[in-house]
mmCIF file of C-alpha atoms in Angstrom:
data_model
loop_
_atom_site.group_PDB
_atom_site.id
_atom_site.type_symbol
_atom_site.label_atom_id
_atom_site.label_comp_id
_atom_site.label_asym_id
_atom_site.label_seq_id
_atom_site.Cartn_x
_atom_site.Cartn_y
_atom_site.Cartn_z
ATOM 1 C CA ASP A 1 8.487 -28.518 -128.837
ATOM 2 C CA SER A 2 5.119 -26.814 -128.899
ATOM 3 C CA GLY A 3 3.883 -30.252 -127.025
ATOM 4 C CA VAL A 4 1.199 -30.318 -129.905
ATOM 5 C CA THR A 5 1.429 -33.625 -131.863
ATOM 6 C CA GLN A 6 0.489 -34.801 -135.097
ATOM 7 C CA THR A 7 0.077 -37.818 -137.129
ATOM 8 C CA PRO A 8 1.413 -38.878 -139.710
ATOM 9 C CA LYS A 9 4.484 -36.238 -140.790
ATOM 10 C CA HIS A 10 4.007 -36.630 -144.634
ATOM 11 C CA LEU A 11 0.704 -38.620 -146.541
ATOM 12 C CA ILE A 12 0.588 -39.485 -150.115
ATOM 13 C CA THR A 13 -2.378 -40.454 -151.604
ATOM 14 C CA ALA A 14 -4.787 -40.466 -154.980
ATOM 15 C CA THR A 15 -7.372 -37.947 -156.230
ATOM 16 C CA GLY A 16 -10.865 -39.023 -154.795
ATOM 17 C CA GLN A 17 -9.430 -40.552 -151.860
ATOM 18 C CA ARG A 18 -10.234 -40.074 -148.082
ATOM 19 C CA VAL A 19 -7.812 -39.244 -145.894
ATOM 20 C CA THR A 20 -7.661 -38.537 -141.784
ATOM 21 C CA LEU A 21 -5.404 -36.278 -140.002
ATOM 22 C CA ARG A 22 -4.809 -37.225 -136.319
ATOM 23 C CA CYS A 23 -3.969 -34.716 -133.770
ATOM 24 C CA SER A 24 -3.358 -34.378 -129.862
ATOM 25 C CA PRO A 25 -2.807 -31.306 -128.215
ATOM 26 C CA ARG A 26 -1.101 -30.153 -125.298
ATOM 27 C CA SER A 27 -1.830 -31.229 -121.988
ATOM 28 C CA GLY A 28 -4.267 -29.331 -120.383
ATOM 29 C CA ASP A 29 -5.286 -27.579 -123.649
ATOM 30 C CA LEU A 30 -9.259 -27.775 -124.736
ATOM 31 C CA SER A 31 -9.429 -26.474 -127.733
ATOM 32 C CA VAL A 32 -7.678 -27.613 -131.244
ATOM 33 C CA TYR A 33 -8.059 -25.631 -134.019
ATOM 34 C CA TRP A 34 -6.878 -26.603 -137.621
ATOM 35 C CA TYR A 35 -5.268 -24.993 -140.387
ATOM 36 C CA GLN A 36 -4.488 -25.404 -143.988
ATOM 37 C CA GLN A 37 -1.229 -23.751 -145.500
ATOM 38 C CA SER A 38 -0.637 -23.821 -149.646
ATOM 39 C CA LEU A 39 1.346 -21.337 -151.819
ATOM 40 C CA ASP A 40 -1.558 -20.009 -153.682
ATOM 41 C CA GLN A 41 -3.913 -19.310 -150.439
ATOM 42 C CA GLY A 42 -1.516 -19.094 -147.936
ATOM 43 C CA LEU A 43 -2.069 -20.070 -144.114
ATOM 44 C CA GLN A 44 -6.496 -20.538 -143.434
ATOM 45 C CA PHE A 45 -8.343 -21.173 -140.744
ATOM 46 C CA LEU A 46 -10.495 -24.390 -141.061
ATOM 47 C CA ILE A 47 -12.331 -24.748 -138.025
ATOM 48 C CA GLN A 48 -11.840 -25.248 -133.983
ATOM 49 C CA TYR A 49 -12.953 -27.249 -131.731
ATOM 50 C CA TYR A 50 -13.377 -26.562 -128.186
ATOM 51 C CA ASN A 51 -13.965 -29.285 -125.259
ATOM 52 C CA GLY A 52 -15.673 -31.521 -127.845
ATOM 53 C CA GLU A 53 -17.815 -29.036 -129.920
ATOM 54 C CA GLU A 54 -17.800 -26.800 -132.857
ATOM 55 C CA ARG A 55 -16.756 -23.847 -131.899
ATOM 56 C CA ALA A 56 -15.757 -21.483 -135.150
ATOM 57 C CA LYS A 57 -16.036 -22.250 -138.369
ATOM 58 C CA GLY A 58 -13.949 -20.721 -141.400
ATOM 59 C CA ASN A 59 -12.702 -21.663 -145.013
ATOM 60 C CA ILE A 60 -13.317 -25.933 -144.465
ATOM 61 C CA LEU A 61 -14.797 -27.231 -147.445
ATOM 62 C CA GLU A 62 -17.865 -29.115 -147.420
ATOM 63 C CA ARG A 63 -15.592 -32.362 -148.138
ATOM 64 C CA PHE A 64 -13.989 -32.048 -144.945
ATOM 65 C CA SER A 65 -14.708 -32.423 -141.844
ATOM 66 C CA ALA A 66 -13.391 -32.546 -137.819
ATOM 67 C CA GLN A 67 -14.355 -34.155 -135.047
ATOM 68 C CA GLN A 68 -12.599 -33.466 -131.380
ATOM 69 C CA PHE A 69 -13.126 -37.086 -128.961
ATOM 70 C CA PRO A 70 -13.504 -36.987 -125.370
ATOM 71 C CA ASP A 71 -9.951 -37.561 -124.555
ATOM 72 C CA LEU A 72 -9.473 -34.006 -126.554
ATOM 73 C CA HIS A 73 -7.917 -35.302 -129.714
ATOM 74 C CA SER A 74 -9.079 -34.381 -132.737
ATOM 75 C CA GLU A 75 -9.027 -35.734 -136.260
ATOM 76 C CA LEU A 76 -9.893 -33.788 -139.391
ATOM 77 C CA ASN A 77 -11.097 -36.122 -142.529
ATOM 78 C CA LEU A 78 -10.310 -34.961 -146.340
ATOM 79 C CA SER A 79 -13.137 -37.322 -148.778
ATOM 80 C CA SER A 80 -12.742 -37.117 -152.696
ATOM 81 C CA LEU A 81 -9.495 -35.771 -152.512
ATOM 82 C CA GLU A 82 -8.594 -33.031 -155.370
ATOM 83 C CA LEU A 83 -4.835 -32.093 -156.508
ATOM 84 C CA GLY A 84 -5.620 -28.468 -154.570
ATOM 85 C CA ASP A 85 -5.882 -30.098 -152.014
ATOM 86 C CA SER A 86 -2.448 -30.526 -151.315
ATOM 87 C CA ALA A 87 -0.949 -28.615 -148.394
ATOM 88 C CA LEU A 88 0.736 -28.388 -145.008
ATOM 89 C CA TYR A 89 -1.970 -28.916 -142.355
ATOM 90 C CA PHE A 90 -1.604 -27.439 -138.902
ATOM 91 C CA CYS A 91 -3.003 -28.276 -135.979
ATOM 92 C CA ALA A 92 -3.066 -25.512 -133.033
ATOM 93 C CA SER A 93 -4.118 -25.941 -129.120
ATOM 94 C CA SER A 94 -5.086 -23.312 -126.697
ATOM 95 C CA VAL A 95 -6.340 -23.497 -122.899
ATOM 96 C CA THR A 96 -9.403 -22.339 -123.752
ATOM 97 C CA THR A 97 -11.467 -20.175 -126.183
ATOM 98 C CA GLY A 98 -10.246 -16.642 -124.787
ATOM 99 C CA LEU A 99 -9.493 -13.829 -126.982
ATOM 100 C CA GLY A 100 -5.899 -13.324 -127.093
ATOM 101 C CA ASP A 101 -5.201 -17.278 -126.104
ATOM 102 C CA THR A 102 -1.770 -18.335 -127.266
ATOM 103 C CA GLN A 103 -2.232 -21.040 -129.932
ATOM 104 C CA TYR A 104 0.642 -23.600 -129.552
ATOM 105 C CA PHE A 105 1.385 -25.234 -133.853
ATOM 106 C CA GLY A 106 2.279 -28.942 -134.258
ATOM 107 C CA PRO A 107 4.624 -29.668 -136.988
ATOM 108 C CA GLY A 108 2.267 -30.322 -139.686
ATOM 109 C CA THR A 109 0.849 -33.171 -142.145
ATOM 110 C CA ARG A 110 2.053 -32.797 -144.945
ATOM 111 C CA LEU A 111 -0.441 -34.414 -147.691
ATOM 112 C CA THR A 112 0.229 -34.640 -151.301
ATOM 113 C CA VAL A 113 -2.165 -35.752 -153.734
ATOM 114 C CA LEU A 114 -1.547 -37.011 -156.744
ATOM 115 C CA ALA B 1 -13.361 -8.039 -142.959
ATOM 116 C CA GLN B 2 -10.674 -7.766 -140.523
ATOM 117 C CA SER B 3 -7.333 -8.501 -142.745
ATOM 118 C CA VAL B 4 -3.623 -8.110 -142.130
ATOM 119 C CA THR B 5 -0.684 -6.713 -144.768
ATOM 120 C CA GLN B 6 2.293 -8.017 -144.219
ATOM 121 C CA LEU B 7 4.961 -5.519 -146.439
ATOM 122 C CA GLY B 8 7.689 -7.129 -148.581
ATOM 123 C CA SER B 9 7.432 -10.591 -148.974
ATOM 124 C CA HIS B 10 11.457 -11.370 -148.782
ATOM 125 C CA VAL B 11 13.187 -9.307 -146.707
ATOM 126 C CA SER B 12 17.228 -9.450 -146.728
ATOM 127 C CA VAL B 13 19.318 -7.710 -144.202
ATOM 128 C CA SER B 14 23.117 -8.264 -143.468
ATOM 129 C CA GLU B 15 24.124 -10.403 -139.866
ATOM 130 C CA GLY B 16 23.994 -7.729 -137.026
ATOM 131 C CA ALA B 17 22.060 -5.352 -139.501
ATOM 132 C CA LEU B 18 18.394 -4.283 -137.960
ATOM 133 C CA VAL B 19 15.440 -6.487 -138.850
ATOM 134 C CA LEU B 20 12.235 -4.580 -139.573
ATOM 135 C CA LEU B 21 9.507 -6.442 -140.846
ATOM 136 C CA ARG B 22 6.131 -4.644 -141.289
ATOM 137 C CA CYS B 23 2.916 -5.374 -140.900
ATOM 138 C CA ASN B 24 -0.767 -3.479 -140.821
ATOM 139 C CA TYR B 25 -4.165 -4.465 -140.079
ATOM 140 C CA SER B 26 -7.658 -2.917 -141.252
ATOM 141 C CA SER B 27 -10.094 -2.567 -138.478
ATOM 142 C CA SER B 28 -11.380 0.773 -136.120
ATOM 143 C CA VAL B 29 -10.972 -1.099 -133.132
ATOM 144 C CA PRO B 30 -7.594 -2.237 -131.657
ATOM 145 C CA PRO B 31 -7.632 -6.116 -132.460
ATOM 146 C CA TYR B 32 -4.861 -8.958 -131.048
ATOM 147 C CA LEU B 33 -1.998 -9.113 -132.454
ATOM 148 C CA PHE B 34 0.378 -11.820 -132.831
ATOM 149 C CA TRP B 35 4.088 -12.280 -134.513
ATOM 150 C CA TYR B 36 4.357 -16.000 -135.411
ATOM 151 C CA VAL B 37 7.767 -17.728 -136.902
ATOM 152 C CA GLN B 38 8.194 -21.007 -139.286
ATOM 153 C CA TYR B 39 11.100 -22.334 -139.435
ATOM 154 C CA PRO B 40 11.891 -24.685 -142.520
ATOM 155 C CA ASN B 41 9.747 -27.448 -142.362
ATOM 156 C CA GLN B 42 8.221 -26.729 -138.721
ATOM 157 C CA GLY B 43 5.166 -25.607 -137.072
ATOM 158 C CA LEU B 44 4.961 -22.159 -136.371
ATOM 159 C CA GLN B 45 6.385 -20.498 -132.645
ATOM 160 C CA LEU B 46 4.705 -17.438 -131.041
ATOM 161 C CA LEU B 47 7.187 -14.793 -131.047
ATOM 162 C CA LEU B 48 5.208 -12.040 -129.124
ATOM 163 C CA LYS B 49 1.751 -11.181 -128.951
ATOM 164 C CA TYR B 50 -0.605 -7.740 -128.215
ATOM 165 C CA THR B 51 -3.665 -8.043 -126.360
ATOM 166 C CA THR B 52 -3.812 -5.172 -124.400
ATOM 167 C CA GLY B 53 -1.749 -2.708 -121.855
ATOM 168 C CA ALA B 54 1.634 -1.906 -122.844
ATOM 169 C CA THR B 55 1.693 -1.229 -126.568
ATOM 170 C CA LEU B 56 5.726 -1.968 -126.765
ATOM 171 C CA VAL B 57 5.895 -6.019 -126.762
ATOM 172 C CA LYS B 58 8.866 -8.211 -125.844
ATOM 173 C CA GLY B 59 8.793 -11.156 -127.368
ATOM 174 C CA ILE B 60 11.653 -14.557 -127.646
ATOM 175 C CA ASN B 61 14.707 -14.301 -129.476
ATOM 176 C CA GLY B 62 15.385 -10.482 -129.280
ATOM 177 C CA PHE B 63 12.695 -9.560 -130.852
ATOM 178 C CA GLU B 64 9.725 -7.207 -129.614
ATOM 179 C CA ALA B 65 6.970 -4.894 -131.699
ATOM 180 C CA GLU B 66 5.258 -1.701 -131.354
ATOM 181 C CA PHE B 67 1.138 -0.933 -131.717
ATOM 182 C CA LYS B 68 0.824 1.719 -132.840
ATOM 183 C CA LYS B 69 -3.231 2.736 -133.254
ATOM 184 C CA SER B 70 -3.147 5.950 -134.987
ATOM 185 C CA GLU B 71 -0.586 4.040 -138.078
ATOM 186 C CA THR B 72 -3.112 0.653 -137.838
ATOM 187 C CA SER B 73 0.710 -1.109 -137.682
ATOM 188 C CA PHE B 74 2.379 -3.659 -135.995
ATOM 189 C CA HIS B 75 5.946 -3.774 -136.851
ATOM 190 C CA LEU B 76 8.002 -6.223 -136.115
ATOM 191 C CA THR B 77 12.179 -5.230 -134.604
ATOM 192 C CA LYS B 78 15.552 -6.759 -133.624
ATOM 193 C CA PRO B 79 18.127 -4.715 -133.220
ATOM 194 C CA SER B 80 21.309 -7.335 -134.319
ATOM 195 C CA ALA B 81 20.253 -9.972 -137.161
ATOM 196 C CA HIS B 82 21.741 -13.136 -136.334
ATOM 197 C CA MET B 83 22.055 -16.205 -138.967
ATOM 198 C CA SER B 84 19.391 -18.239 -137.051
ATOM 199 C CA ASP B 85 16.665 -15.652 -137.323
ATOM 200 C CA ALA B 86 16.364 -16.510 -141.448
ATOM 201 C CA ALA B 87 12.662 -18.119 -141.484
ATOM 202 C CA GLU B 88 9.193 -16.936 -141.985
ATOM 203 C CA TYR B 89 7.503 -14.174 -140.550
ATOM 204 C CA PHE B 90 3.640 -14.763 -140.485
ATOM 205 C CA CYS B 91 1.757 -11.134 -138.153
ATOM 206 C CA ALA B 92 -1.553 -12.209 -137.339
ATOM 207 C CA VAL B 93 -4.859 -10.718 -136.081
ATOM 208 C CA ILE B 94 -7.419 -11.834 -133.768
ATOM 209 C CA PRO B 95 -10.171 -9.018 -134.233
ATOM 210 C CA LEU B 96 -12.282 -7.572 -131.193
ATOM 211 C CA GLY B 97 -15.412 -10.563 -130.886
ATOM 212 C CA ASN B 98 -14.301 -12.663 -133.396
ATOM 213 C CA GLU B 99 -12.067 -15.949 -132.469
ATOM 214 C CA LYS B 100 -10.835 -16.755 -136.066
ATOM 215 C CA LEU B 101 -7.158 -15.990 -135.928
ATOM 216 C CA THR B 102 -6.479 -14.667 -139.376
ATOM 217 C CA PHE B 103 -3.091 -14.429 -140.587
ATOM 218 C CA GLY B 104 -0.866 -12.185 -143.143
ATOM 219 C CA THR B 105 0.816 -13.360 -146.072
ATOM 220 C CA GLY B 106 4.172 -13.937 -144.786
ATOM 221 C CA THR B 107 7.850 -12.657 -145.184
ATOM 222 C CA ARG B 108 10.886 -14.773 -145.920
ATOM 223 C CA LEU B 109 13.715 -13.357 -144.005
ATOM 224 C CA THR B 110 17.571 -13.965 -145.167
ATOM 225 C CA ILE B 111 20.070 -13.153 -143.607
ATOM 226 C CA ILE B 112 23.239 -12.016 -145.206
ATOM 227 C CA PRO B 113 26.693 -13.570 -143.613
#
């Protein structure tokens, strides 16, 4: 158990819908990262927040957005969902933003778009 | 752009045999290097990482990796495979000056009884 929790574990929805994925980092970790894992794209970094502020952006679509709240939990919002958004979405956390900081991964949320 | 290449999407070894999973990175500057393992229906777990210092890095579950700058490689090894090692293994890199963890395509390790 990494100490990172993600809810829900599974999510099934339809095209065009909007969903919110939630992540609680390990106690004391200030950084939260979001990743997408799909068969065709592999594991891709989406976005990072550090202590409530956006820190780095990766291959995140404009239809996707995220935020980190004062209690440090984070939410990833996915809107206007398409079939291709079906994937496993991971959240990770680390103590700071130091290069080489270990990122601890949650168990993921499996999103299925029908 | 910094990238990481894992040679072999599938590797099979017999129980008790040497495990060797290959990873090469493209960079003229030594990056930070990681190996993660993903068991079925689970998240990723850090096996080991190289930041600075000793180039032979020991990790959990008997795994180790050696950073070889001249070969731009960070291969993962384990002297004796166990059935519980069956999983997917990802090599990842954070280039210096870039905080984005970039993953390889993964290698699925199968252990033959």
